[in-house]
PDB file of C-alpha atoms in Angstrom:
ATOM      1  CA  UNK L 284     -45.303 -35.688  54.576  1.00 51.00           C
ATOM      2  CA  UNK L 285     -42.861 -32.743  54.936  1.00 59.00           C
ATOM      3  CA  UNK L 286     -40.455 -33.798  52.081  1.00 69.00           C
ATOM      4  CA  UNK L 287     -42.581 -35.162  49.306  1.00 69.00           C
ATOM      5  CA  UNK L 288     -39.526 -35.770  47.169  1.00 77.00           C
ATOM      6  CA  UNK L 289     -37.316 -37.346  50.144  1.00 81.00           C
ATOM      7  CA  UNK L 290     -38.209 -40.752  48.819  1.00 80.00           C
ATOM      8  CA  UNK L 291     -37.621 -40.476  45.049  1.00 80.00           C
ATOM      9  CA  UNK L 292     -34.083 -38.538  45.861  1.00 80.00           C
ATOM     10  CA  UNK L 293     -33.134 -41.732  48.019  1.00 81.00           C
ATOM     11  CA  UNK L 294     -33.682 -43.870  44.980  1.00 81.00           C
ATOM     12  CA  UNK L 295     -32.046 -41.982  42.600  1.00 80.00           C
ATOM     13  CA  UNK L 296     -28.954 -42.154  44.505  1.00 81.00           C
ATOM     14  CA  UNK L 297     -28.421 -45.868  43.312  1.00 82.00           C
ATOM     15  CA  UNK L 298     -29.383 -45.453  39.781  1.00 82.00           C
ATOM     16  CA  UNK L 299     -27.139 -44.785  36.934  1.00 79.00           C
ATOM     17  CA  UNK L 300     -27.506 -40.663  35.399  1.00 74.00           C
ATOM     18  CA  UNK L 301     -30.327 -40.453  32.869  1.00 72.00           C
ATOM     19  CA  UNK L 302     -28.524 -37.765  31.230  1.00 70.00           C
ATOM     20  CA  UNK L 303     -25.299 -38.273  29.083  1.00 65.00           C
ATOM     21  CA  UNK L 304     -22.515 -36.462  29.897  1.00 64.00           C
ATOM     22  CA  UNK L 305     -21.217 -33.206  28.048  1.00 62.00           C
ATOM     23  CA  UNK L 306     -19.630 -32.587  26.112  1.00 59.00           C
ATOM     24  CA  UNK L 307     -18.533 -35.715  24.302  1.00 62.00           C
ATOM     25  CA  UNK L 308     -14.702 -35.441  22.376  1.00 57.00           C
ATOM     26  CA  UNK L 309     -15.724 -38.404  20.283  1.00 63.00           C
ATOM     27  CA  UNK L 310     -19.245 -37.431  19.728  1.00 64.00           C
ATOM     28  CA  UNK L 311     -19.757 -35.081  16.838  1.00 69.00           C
ATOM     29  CA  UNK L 312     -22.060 -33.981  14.368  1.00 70.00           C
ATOM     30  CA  UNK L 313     -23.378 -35.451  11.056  1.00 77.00           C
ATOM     31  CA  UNK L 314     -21.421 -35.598   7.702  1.00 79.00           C
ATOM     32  CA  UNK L 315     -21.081 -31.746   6.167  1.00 84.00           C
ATOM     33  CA  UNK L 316     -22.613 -30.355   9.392  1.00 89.00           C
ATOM     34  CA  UNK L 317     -21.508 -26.978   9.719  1.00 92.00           C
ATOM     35  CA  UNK L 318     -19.591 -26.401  13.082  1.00 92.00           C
ATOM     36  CA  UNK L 319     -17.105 -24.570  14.719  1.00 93.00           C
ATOM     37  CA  UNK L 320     -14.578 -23.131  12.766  1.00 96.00           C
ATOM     38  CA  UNK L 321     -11.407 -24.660  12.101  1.00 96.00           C
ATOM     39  CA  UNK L 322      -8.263 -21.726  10.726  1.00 97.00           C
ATOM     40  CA  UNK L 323      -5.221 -22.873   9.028  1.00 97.00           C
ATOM     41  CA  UNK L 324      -3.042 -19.864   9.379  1.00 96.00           C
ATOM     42  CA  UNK L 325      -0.389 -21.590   7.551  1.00 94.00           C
ATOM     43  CA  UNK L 326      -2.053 -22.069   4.383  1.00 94.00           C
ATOM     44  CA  UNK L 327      -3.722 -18.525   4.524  1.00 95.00           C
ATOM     45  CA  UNK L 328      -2.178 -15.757   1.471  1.00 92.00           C
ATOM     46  CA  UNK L 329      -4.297 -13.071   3.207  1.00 94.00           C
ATOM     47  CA  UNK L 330      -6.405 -12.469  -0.018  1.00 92.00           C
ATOM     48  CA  UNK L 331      -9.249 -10.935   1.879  1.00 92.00           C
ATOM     49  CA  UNK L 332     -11.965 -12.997   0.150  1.00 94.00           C
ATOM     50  CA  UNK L 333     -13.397 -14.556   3.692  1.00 95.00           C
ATOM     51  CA  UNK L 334     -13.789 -11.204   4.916  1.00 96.00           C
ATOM     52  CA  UNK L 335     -15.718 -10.011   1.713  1.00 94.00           C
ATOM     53  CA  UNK L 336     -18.356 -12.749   1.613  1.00 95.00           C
ATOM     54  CA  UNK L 337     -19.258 -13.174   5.289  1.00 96.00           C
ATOM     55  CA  UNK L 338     -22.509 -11.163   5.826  1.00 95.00           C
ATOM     56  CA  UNK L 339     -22.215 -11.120   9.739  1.00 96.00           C
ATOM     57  CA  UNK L 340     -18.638  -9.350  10.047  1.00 96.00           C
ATOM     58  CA  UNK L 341     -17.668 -11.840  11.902  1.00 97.00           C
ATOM     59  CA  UNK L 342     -14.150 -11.872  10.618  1.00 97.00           C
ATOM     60  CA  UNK L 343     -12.059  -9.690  11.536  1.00 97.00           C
ATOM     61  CA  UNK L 344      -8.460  -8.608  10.518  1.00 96.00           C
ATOM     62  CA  UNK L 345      -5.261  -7.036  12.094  1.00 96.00           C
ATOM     63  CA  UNK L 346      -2.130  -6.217  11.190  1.00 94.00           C
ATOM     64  CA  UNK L 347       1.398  -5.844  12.604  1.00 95.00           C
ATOM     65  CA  UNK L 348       4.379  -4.624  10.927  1.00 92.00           C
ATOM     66  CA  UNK L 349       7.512  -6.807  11.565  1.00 92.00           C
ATOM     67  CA  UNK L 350      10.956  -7.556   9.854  1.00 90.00           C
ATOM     68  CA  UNK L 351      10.639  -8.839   6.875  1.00 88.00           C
ATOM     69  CA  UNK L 352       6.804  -8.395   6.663  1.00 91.00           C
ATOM     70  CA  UNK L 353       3.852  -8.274   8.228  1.00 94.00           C
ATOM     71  CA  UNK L 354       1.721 -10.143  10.939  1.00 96.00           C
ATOM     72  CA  UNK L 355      -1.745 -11.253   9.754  1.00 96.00           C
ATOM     73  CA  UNK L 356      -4.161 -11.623  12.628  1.00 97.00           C
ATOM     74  CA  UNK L 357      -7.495 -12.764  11.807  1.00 97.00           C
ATOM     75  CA  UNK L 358     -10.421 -13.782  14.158  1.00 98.00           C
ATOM     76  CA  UNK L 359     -13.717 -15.793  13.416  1.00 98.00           C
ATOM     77  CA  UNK L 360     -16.509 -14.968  16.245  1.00 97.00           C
ATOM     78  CA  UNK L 361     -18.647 -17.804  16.150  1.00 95.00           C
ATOM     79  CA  UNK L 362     -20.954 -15.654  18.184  1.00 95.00           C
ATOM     80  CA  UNK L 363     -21.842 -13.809  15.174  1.00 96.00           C
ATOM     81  CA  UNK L 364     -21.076 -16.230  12.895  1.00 96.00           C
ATOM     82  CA  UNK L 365     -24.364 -17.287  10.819  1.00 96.00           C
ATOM     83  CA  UNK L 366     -22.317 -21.119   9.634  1.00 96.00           C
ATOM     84  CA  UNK L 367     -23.332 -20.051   5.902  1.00 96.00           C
ATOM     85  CA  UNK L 368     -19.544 -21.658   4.946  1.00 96.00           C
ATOM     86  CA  UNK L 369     -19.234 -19.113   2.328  1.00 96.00           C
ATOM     87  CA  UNK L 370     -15.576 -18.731   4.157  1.00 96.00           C
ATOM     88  CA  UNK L 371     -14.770 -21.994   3.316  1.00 96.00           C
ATOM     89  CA  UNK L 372     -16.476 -21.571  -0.149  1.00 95.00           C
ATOM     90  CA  UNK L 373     -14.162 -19.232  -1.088  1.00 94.00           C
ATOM     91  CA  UNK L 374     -10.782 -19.681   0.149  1.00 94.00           C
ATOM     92  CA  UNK L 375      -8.931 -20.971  -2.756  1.00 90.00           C
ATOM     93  CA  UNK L 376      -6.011 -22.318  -0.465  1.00 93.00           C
ATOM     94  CA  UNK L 377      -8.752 -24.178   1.815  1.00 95.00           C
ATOM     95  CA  UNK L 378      -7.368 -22.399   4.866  1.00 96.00           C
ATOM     96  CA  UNK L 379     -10.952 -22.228   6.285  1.00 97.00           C
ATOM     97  CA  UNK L 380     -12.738 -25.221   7.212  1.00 96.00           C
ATOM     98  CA  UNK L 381     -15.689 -25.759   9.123  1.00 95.00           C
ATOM     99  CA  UNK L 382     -15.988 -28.600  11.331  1.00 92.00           C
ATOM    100  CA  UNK L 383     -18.869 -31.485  12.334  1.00 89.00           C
ATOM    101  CA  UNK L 384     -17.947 -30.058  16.113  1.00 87.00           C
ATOM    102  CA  UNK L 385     -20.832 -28.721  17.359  1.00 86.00           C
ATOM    103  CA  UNK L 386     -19.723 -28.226  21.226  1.00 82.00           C
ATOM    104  CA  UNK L 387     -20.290 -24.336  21.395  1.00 85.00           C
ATOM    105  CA  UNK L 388     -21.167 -23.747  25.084  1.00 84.00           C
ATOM    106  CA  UNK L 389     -19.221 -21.453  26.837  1.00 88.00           C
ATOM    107  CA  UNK L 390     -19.228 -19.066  29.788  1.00 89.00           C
ATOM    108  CA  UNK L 391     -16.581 -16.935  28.128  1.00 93.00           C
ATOM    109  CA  UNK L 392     -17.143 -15.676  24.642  1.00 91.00           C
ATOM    110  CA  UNK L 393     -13.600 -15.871  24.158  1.00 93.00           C
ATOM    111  CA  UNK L 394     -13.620 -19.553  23.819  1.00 93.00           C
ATOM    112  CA  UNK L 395     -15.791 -19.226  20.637  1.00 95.00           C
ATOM    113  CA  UNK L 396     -13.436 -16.896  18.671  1.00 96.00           C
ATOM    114  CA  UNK L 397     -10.854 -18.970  16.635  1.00 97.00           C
ATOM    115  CA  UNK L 398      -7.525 -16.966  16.108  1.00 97.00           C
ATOM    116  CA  UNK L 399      -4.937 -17.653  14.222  1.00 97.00           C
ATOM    117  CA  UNK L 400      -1.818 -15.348  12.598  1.00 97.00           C
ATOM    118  CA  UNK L 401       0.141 -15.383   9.399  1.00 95.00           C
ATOM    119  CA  UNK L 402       3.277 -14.390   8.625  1.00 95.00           C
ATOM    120  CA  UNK L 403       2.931 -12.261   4.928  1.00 92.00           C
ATOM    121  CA  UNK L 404       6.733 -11.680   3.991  1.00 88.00           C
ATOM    122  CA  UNK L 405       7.123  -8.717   2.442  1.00 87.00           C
ATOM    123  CA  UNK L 406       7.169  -8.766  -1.152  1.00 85.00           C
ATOM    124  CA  UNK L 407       9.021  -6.528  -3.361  1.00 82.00           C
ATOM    125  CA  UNK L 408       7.855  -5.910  -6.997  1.00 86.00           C
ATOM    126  CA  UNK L 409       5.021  -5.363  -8.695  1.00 89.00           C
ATOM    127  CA  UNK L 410       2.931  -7.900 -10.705  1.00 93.00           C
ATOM    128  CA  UNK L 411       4.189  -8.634 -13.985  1.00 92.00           C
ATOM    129  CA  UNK L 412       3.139 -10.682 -16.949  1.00 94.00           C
ATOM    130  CA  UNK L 413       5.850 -12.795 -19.697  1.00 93.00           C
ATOM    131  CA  UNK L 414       2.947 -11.979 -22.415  1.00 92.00           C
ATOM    132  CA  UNK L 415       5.014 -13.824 -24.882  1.00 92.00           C
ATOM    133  CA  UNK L 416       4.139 -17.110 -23.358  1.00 94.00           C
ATOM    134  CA  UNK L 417       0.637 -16.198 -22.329  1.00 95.00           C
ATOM    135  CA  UNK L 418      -2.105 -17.660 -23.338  1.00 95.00           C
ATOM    136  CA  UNK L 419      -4.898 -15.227 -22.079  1.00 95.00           C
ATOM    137  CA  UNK L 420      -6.788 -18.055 -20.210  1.00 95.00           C
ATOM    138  CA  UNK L 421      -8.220 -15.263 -17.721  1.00 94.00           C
ATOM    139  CA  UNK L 422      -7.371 -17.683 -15.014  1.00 95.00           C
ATOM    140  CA  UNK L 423      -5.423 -15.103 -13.366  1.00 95.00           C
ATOM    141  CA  UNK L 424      -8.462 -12.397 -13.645  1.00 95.00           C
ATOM    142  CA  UNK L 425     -11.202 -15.140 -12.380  1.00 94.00           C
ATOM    143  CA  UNK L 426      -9.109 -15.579  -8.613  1.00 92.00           C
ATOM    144  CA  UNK L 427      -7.829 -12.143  -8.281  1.00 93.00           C
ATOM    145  CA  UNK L 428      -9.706 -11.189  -4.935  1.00 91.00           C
ATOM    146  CA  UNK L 429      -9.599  -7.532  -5.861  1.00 92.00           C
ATOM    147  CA  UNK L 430     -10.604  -8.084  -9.257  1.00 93.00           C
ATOM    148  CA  UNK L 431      -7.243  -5.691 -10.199  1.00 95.00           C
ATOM    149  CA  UNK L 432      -6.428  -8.102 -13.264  1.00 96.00           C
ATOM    150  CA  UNK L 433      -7.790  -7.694 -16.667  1.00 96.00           C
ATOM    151  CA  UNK L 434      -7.485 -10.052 -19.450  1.00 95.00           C
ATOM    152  CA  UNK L 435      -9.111  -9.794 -23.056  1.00 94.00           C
ATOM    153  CA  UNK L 436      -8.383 -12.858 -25.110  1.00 92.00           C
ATOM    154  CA  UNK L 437     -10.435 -11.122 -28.084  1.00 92.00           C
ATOM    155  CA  UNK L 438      -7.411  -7.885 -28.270  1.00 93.00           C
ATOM    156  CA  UNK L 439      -4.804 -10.696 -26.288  1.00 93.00           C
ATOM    157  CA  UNK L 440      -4.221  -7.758 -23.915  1.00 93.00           C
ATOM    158  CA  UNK L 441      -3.023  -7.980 -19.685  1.00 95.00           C
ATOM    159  CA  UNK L 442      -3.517  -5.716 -17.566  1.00 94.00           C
ATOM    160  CA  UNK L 443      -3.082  -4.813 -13.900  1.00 94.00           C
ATOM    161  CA  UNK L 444      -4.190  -2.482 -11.599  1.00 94.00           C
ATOM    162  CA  UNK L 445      -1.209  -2.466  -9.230  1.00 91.00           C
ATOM    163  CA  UNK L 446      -3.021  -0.130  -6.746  1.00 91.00           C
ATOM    164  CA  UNK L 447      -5.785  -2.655  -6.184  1.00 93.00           C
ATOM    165  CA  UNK L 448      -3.040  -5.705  -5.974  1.00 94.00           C
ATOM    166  CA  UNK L 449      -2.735  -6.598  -2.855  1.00 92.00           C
ATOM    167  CA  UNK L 450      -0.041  -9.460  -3.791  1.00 92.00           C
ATOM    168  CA  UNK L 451      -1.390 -12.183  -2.240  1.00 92.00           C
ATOM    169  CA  UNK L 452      -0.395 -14.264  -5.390  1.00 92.00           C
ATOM    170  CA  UNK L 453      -3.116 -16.316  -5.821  1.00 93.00           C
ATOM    171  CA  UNK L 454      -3.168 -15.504  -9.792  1.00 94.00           C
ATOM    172  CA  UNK L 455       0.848 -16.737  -9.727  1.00 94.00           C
ATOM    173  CA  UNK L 456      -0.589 -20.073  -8.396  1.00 91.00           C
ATOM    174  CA  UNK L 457      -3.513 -20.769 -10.939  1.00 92.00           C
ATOM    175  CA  UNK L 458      -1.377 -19.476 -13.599  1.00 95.00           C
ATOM    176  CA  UNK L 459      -1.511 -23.255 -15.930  1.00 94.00           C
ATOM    177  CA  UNK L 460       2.034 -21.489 -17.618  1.00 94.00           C
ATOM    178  CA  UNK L 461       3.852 -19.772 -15.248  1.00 94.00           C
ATOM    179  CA  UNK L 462       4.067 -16.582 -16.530  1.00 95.00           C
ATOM    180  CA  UNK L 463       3.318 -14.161 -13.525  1.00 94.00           C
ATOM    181  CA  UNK L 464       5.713 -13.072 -10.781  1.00 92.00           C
ATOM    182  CA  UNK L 465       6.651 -10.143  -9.020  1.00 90.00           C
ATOM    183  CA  UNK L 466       9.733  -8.189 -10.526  1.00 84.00           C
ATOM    184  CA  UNK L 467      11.472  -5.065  -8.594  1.00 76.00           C
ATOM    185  CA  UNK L 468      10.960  -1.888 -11.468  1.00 68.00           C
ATOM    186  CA  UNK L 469      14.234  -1.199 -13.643  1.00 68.00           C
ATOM    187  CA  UNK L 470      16.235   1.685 -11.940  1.00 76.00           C
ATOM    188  CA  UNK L 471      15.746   5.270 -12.869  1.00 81.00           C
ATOM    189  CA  UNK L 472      18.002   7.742 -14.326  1.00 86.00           C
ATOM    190  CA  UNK L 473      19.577   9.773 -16.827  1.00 90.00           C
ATOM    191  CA  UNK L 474      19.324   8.324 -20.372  1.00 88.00           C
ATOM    192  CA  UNK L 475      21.876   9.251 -23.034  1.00 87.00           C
ATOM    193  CA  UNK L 476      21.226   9.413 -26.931  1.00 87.00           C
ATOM    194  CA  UNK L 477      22.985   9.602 -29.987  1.00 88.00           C
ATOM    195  CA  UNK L 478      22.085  13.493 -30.967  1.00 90.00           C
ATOM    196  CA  UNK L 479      24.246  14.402 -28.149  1.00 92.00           C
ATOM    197  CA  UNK L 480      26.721  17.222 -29.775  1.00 93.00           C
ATOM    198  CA  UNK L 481      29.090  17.304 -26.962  1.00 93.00           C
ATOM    199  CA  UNK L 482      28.369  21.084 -25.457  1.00 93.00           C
ATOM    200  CA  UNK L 483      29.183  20.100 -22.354  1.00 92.00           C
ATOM    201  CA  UNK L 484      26.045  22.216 -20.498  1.00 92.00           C
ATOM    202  CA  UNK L 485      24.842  19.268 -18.793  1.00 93.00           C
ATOM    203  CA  UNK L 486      28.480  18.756 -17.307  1.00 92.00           C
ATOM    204  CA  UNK L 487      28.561  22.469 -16.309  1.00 92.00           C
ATOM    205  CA  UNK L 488      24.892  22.266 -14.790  1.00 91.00           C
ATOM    206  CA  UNK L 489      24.961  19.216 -12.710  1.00 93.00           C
ATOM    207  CA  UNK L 490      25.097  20.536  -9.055  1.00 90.00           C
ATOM    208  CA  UNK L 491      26.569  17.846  -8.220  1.00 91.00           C
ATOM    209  CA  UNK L 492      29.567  16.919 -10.671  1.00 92.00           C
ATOM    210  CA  UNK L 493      28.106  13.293 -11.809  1.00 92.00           C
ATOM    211  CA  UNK L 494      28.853  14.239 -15.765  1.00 94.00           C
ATOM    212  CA  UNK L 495      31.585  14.098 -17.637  1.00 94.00           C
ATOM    213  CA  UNK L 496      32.106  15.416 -21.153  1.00 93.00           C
ATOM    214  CA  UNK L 497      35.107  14.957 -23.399  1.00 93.00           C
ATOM    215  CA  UNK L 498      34.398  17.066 -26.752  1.00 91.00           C
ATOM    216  CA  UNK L 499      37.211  16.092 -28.176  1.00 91.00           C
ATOM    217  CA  UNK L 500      37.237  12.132 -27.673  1.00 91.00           C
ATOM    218  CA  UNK L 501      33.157  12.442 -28.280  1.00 91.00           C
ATOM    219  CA  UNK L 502      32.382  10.397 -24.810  1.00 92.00           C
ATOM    220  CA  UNK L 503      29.727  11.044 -22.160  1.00 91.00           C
ATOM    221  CA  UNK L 504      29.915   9.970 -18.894  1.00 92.00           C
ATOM    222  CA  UNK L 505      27.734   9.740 -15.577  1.00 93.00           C
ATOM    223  CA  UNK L 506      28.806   8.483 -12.298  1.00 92.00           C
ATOM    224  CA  UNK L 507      24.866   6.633 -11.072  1.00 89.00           C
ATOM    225  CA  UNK L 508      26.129   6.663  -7.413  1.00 88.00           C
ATOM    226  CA  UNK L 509      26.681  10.148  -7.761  1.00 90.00           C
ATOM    227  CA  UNK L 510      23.641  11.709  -9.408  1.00 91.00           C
ATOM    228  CA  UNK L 511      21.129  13.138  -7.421  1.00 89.00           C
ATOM    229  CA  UNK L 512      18.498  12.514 -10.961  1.00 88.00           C
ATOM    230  CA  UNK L 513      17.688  16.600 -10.477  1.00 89.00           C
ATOM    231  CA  UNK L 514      17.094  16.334 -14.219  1.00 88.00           C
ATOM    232  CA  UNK L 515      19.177  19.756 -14.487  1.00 91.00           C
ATOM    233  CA  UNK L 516      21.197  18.198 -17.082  1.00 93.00           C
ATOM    234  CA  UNK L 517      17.619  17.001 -19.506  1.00 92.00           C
ATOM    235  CA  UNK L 518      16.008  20.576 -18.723  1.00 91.00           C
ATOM    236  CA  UNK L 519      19.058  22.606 -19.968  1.00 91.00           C
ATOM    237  CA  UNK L 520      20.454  19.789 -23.405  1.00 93.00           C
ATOM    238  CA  UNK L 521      20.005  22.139 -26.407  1.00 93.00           C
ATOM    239  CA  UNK L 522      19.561  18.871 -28.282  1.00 91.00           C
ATOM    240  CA  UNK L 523      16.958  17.382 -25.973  1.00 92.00           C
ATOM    241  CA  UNK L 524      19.711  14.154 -26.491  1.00 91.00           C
ATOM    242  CA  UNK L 525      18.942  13.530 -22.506  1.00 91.00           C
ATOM    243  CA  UNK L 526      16.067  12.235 -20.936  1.00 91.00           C
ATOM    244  CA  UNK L 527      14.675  10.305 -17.229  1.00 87.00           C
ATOM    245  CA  UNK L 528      13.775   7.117 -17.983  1.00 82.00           C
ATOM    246  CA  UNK L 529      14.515   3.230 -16.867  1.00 77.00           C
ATOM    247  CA  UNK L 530      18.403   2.287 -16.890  1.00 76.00           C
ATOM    248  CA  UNK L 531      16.882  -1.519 -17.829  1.00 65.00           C
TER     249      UNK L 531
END
């Protein structure tokens, strides 16, 4: 016989497919299996945690400067991706969430890279602590991603490194009292003191008139919109009655 198989193929033509079809939408995997990754941008703070944990580098991050802030890109290649969940783990604002869907065939590797983009606004500020209502808890130090917070309830001492902050706030929001927030720094400028004797040099060596002296009425005066802070006027005080220092 020329076509062995002829006879089977005929048959098979009126029987139902052995096979079920893929993929599925409504069938997915077990409880807590480990799937493809779902990525809340909303919820994200851009901490940086997920990208310090996962052991692949399959996370990646980019960033665009826009008004008001900055645009938070982040990708998960789940062709890289090892499905430890250590993402998941530790994003404290559950952003991150892996999913029972285990449909990961694809002729484009494209499809298996979940993107999503935050919006950071653009916080002004630095990280400051109301010590007189804190209660050292170390709450704030324990979720710090860049471990830039240091709290010693033994001393009852806070401190931050603000060149490690990366403001993402996450110590704000486990704070149980409240007490941390961003605050703009006190302006700078020229600070005036009581041993002034009224010689009138730092008048005559601001370049740019912004003193006023009255020796006879004892009064000091400095026009802030006008002064250039040079610190002419501190260098050259016989008295030393003049110094740089936070207007607050």
């Amino acid at each position: 016989m020329m076509f062995p198989y002829l006879t089977t193929a005929l048959i098979n033509l009126f029987k139902k497919p052995s096979a079920e079809p893929f993929p599925n939408p409504e069938d997915m995997g077990k409880p807590r299996y480990r799937g493809r990754i779902s990525f809340d941008a909303d919820k994200c703070v851009d901490c940086g945690m997920c990208i310090k944990v996962c052991a692949p580098l399959a996370i990646t991050r980019e960033e665009e400067e826009v008004e008001g802030g900055t645009n938070i890109k982040r990708s998960f290649d789940m062709t890289s991706c090892t499905f430890c969940a250590y993402c998941q783990d530790f994003c404290g604002t559950k952003a991150i969430q892996l999913t029972p869907d285990y449909h990961m065939v694809a002729e484009d590797p494209e499809d298996l890279i979940t993107v999503g983009t935050t919006f950071k606004k653009k916080v002004l500020g630095k990280l400051a602590c109301d010590i007189d209502n804190c209660i050292y808890c170390g709450l704030c130090m324990r979720s710090c991603p860049e471990q830039a917070i240091t709290v010693d309830r033994t001393t009852k001492t806070w401190t931050v490194d603000h060149d490690k902050c990366v403001k993402c706030g996450m110590c704000i929001t486990k704070c149980p009292k409240k007490v941390l927030s961003f605050k703009e720094a006190a302006p700078e400028g020229v600070i005036f003191s009581d041993s002034c004797v009224y010689c009138t040099l730092c008048e005559k060596k601001c370049p740019v008139g912004a003193i006023k002296v009255n020796r006879e009425a004892k009064t000091w005066e400095i026009d802030r919109e006008t002064c250039i802070k040079c610190g002419q006027c501190v260098t050259n005080c016989p008295k030393k009655a003049l110094s740089m220092g936070s207007l607050e």
